[in-house]
Short mmCIF file of C-alpha atoms in Angstrom, two decimals:
data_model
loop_
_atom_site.label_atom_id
_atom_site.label_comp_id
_atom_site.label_asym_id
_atom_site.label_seq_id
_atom_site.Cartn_x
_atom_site.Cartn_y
_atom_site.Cartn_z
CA UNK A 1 174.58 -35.67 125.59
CA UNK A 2 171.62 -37.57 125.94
CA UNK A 3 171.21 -36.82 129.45
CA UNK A 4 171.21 -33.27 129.29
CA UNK A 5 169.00 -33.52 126.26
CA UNK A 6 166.11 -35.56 128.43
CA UNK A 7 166.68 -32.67 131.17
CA UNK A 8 165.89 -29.97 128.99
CA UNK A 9 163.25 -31.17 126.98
CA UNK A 10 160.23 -30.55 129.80
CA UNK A 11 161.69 -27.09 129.93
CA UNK A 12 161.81 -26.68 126.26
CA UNK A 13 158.20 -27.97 126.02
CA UNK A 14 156.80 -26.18 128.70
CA UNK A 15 158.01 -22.74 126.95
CA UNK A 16 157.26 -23.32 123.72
CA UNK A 17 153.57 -24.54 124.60
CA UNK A 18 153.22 -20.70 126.37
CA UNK A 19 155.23 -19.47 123.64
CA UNK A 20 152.69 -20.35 121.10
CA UNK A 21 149.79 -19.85 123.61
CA UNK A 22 150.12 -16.04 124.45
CA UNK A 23 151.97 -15.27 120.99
CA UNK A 24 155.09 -14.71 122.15
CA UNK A 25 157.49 -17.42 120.28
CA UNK A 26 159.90 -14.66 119.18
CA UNK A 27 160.11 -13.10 122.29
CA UNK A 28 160.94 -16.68 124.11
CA UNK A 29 163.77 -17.24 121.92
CA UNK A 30 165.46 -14.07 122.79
CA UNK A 31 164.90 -14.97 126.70
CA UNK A 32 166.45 -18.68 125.83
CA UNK A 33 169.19 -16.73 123.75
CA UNK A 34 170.01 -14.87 126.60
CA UNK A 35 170.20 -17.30 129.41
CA UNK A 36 172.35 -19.84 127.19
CA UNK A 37 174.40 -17.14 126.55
CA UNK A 38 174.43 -16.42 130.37
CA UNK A 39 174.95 -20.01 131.38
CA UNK A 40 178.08 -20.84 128.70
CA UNK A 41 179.99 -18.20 130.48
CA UNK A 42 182.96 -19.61 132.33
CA UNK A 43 182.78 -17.04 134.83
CA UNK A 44 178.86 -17.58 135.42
CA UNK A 45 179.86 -21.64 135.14
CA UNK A 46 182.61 -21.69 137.93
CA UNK A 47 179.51 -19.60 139.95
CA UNK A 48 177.23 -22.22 139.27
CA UNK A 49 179.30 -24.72 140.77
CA UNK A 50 180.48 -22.90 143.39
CA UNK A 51 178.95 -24.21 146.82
CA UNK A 52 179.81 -20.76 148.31
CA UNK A 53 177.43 -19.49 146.23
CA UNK A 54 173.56 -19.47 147.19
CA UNK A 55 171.12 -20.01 144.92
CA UNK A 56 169.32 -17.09 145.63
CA UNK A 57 172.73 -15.10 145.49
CA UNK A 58 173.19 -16.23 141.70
CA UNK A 59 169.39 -16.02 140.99
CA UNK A 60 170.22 -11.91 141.85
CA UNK A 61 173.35 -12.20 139.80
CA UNK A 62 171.71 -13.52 136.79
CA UNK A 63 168.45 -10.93 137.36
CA UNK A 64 171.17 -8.37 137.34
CA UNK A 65 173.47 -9.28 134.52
CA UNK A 66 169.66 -10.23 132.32
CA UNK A 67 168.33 -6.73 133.48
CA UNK A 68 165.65 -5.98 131.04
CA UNK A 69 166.55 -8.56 128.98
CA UNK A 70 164.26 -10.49 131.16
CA UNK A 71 160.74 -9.86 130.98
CA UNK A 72 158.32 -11.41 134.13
CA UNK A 73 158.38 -14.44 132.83
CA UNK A 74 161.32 -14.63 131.48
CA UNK A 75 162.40 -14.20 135.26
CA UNK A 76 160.05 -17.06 136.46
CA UNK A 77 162.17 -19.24 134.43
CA UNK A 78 165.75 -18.16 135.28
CA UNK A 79 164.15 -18.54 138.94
CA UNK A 80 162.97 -22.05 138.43
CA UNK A 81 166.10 -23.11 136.76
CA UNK A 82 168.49 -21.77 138.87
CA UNK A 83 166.45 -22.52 142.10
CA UNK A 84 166.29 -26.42 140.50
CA UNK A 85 170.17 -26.14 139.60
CA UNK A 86 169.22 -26.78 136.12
CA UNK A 87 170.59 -23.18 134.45
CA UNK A 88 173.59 -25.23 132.91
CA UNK A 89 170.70 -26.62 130.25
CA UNK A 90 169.92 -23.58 129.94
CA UNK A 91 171.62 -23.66 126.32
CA UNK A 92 169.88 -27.24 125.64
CA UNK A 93 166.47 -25.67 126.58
CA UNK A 94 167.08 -22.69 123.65
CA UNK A 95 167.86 -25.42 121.41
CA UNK A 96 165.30 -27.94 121.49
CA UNK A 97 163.11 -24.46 121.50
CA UNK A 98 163.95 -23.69 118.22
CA UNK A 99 164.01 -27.16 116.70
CA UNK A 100 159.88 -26.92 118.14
CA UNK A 101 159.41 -23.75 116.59
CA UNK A 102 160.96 -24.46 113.03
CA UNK A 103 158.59 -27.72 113.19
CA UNK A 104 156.01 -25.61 113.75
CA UNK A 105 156.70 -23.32 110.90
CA UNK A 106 157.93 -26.13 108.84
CA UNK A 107 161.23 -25.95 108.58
CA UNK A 108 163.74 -28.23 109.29
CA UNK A 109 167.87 -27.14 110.08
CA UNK A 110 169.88 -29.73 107.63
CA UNK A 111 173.24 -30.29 108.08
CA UNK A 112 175.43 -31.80 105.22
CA UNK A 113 178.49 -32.92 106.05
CA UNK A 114 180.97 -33.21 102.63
CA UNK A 115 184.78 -34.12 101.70
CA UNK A 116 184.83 -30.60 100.15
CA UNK A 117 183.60 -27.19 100.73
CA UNK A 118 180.02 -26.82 98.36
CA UNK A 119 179.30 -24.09 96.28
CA UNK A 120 175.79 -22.31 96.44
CA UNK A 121 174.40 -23.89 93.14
CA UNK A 122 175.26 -27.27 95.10
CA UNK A 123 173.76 -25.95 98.23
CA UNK A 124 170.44 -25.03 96.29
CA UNK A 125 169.85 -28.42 94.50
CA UNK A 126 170.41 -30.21 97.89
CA UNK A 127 168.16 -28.14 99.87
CA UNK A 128 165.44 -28.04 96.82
CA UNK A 129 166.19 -32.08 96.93
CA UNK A 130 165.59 -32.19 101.01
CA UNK A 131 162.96 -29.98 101.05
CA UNK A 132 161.34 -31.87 98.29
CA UNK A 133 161.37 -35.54 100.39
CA UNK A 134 160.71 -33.86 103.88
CA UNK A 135 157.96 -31.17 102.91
CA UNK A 136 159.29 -28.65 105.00
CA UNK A 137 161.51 -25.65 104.39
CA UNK A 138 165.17 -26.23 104.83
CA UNK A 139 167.40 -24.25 106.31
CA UNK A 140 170.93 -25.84 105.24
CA UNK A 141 174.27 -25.85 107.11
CA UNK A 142 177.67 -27.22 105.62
CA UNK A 143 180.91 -28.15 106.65
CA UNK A 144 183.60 -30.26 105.61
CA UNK A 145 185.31 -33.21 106.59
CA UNK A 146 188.10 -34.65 104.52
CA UNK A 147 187.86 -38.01 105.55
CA UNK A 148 184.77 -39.00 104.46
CA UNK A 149 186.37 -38.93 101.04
CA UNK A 150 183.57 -38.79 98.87
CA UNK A 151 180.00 -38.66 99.00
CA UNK A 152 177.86 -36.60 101.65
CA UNK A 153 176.54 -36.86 105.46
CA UNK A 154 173.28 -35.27 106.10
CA UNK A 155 171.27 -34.75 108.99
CA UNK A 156 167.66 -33.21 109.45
CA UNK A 157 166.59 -33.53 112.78
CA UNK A 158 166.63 -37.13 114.09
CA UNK A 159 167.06 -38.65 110.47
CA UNK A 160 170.94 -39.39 109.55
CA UNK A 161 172.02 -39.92 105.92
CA UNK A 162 175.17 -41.30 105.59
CA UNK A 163 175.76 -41.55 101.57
CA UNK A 164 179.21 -40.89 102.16
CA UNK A 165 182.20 -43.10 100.37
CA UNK A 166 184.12 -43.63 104.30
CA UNK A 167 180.32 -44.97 105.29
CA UNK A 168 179.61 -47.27 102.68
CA UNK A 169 183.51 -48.79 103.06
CA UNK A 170 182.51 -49.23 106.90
CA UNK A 171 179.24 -51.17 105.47
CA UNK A 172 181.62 -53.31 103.42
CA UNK A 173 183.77 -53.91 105.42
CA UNK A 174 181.01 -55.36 108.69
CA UNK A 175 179.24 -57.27 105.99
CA UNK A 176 182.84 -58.98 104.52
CA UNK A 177 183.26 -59.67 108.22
CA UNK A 178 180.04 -61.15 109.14
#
């Protein structure tokens, strides 16, 4: 959602600019790794959302369930979100994290989208060919749809390729109409 996507983005940037500051990027994905984990729980959900529950009563839940998983400011951060009521992004935060951090490796996640399930050879000469046009390392991720029929969707970050057959009879078919 696009909405929680604009909420955690501040979040995400604000840790990843102290990640890379004090040389701690690894260590900040574990933390975000963690509290997603923590905040996709339905039990830790339904206590989210629970007006009998204060905030500073589920701050001391999630200190206790983190334990030393949460360094000091690790802690600072599962304070400000749940004290802002914003732990539910707590998964979006971890992801737009990472996407940061591959960019600033260089590497990009890529995920192609196919009518049939790819072997590794196929894999390799995809990523080679995305890696190629985008400069970066790719990290590729398939799956399989059967109705695309033919062809291949791919997506590396913001940029969508749809080469497959279903897209291009969609194209056809709003020009024929136009």
């Amino acid at each position: 959602m696009l909405e929680n996507s604009t909420i955690a983005r501040p979040y995400a940037t604000a840790v990843f600019e102290l990640a890379q500051e004090t040389g701690r990027v690894q260590e900040w994905s574990a933390t975000l790794e963690l509290l997603g984990m923590l905040a996709a729980d339905s039990a830790m959900r339904q206590l989210m959302t629970n007006p009998k529950v204060s905030r500073d009563q589920l701050r001391d839940l999630v200190f206790d369930v983190c334990g030393d998983g949460l360094d000091g400011p690790g802690r600072n951060l599962a304070r400000l979100l749940v004290q802002g009521d914003r732990l539910q992004y707590a998964q979006n935060i971890k992801t737009q994290y990472e996407q940061m951090r591959a960019a600033a490796e260089g590497k990009v996640d890529v995920e192609v989208v196919t009518p049939y399930s790819l072997d590794e050879q196929q894999q390799a000469g995809i990523a080679e060919s995305i890696s190629e046009r985008l400069g970066k390392q790719v990290n590729i991720k398939t799956s399989v749809d059967e109705a695309l029929i033919g062809g291949a969707g791919i997506r590396a970050g913001d940029s969508i390729i749809d080469a497959s057959l279903r897209g291009r009879l969609t194209e056809l078919r709003n020009e024929l109409a136009r």
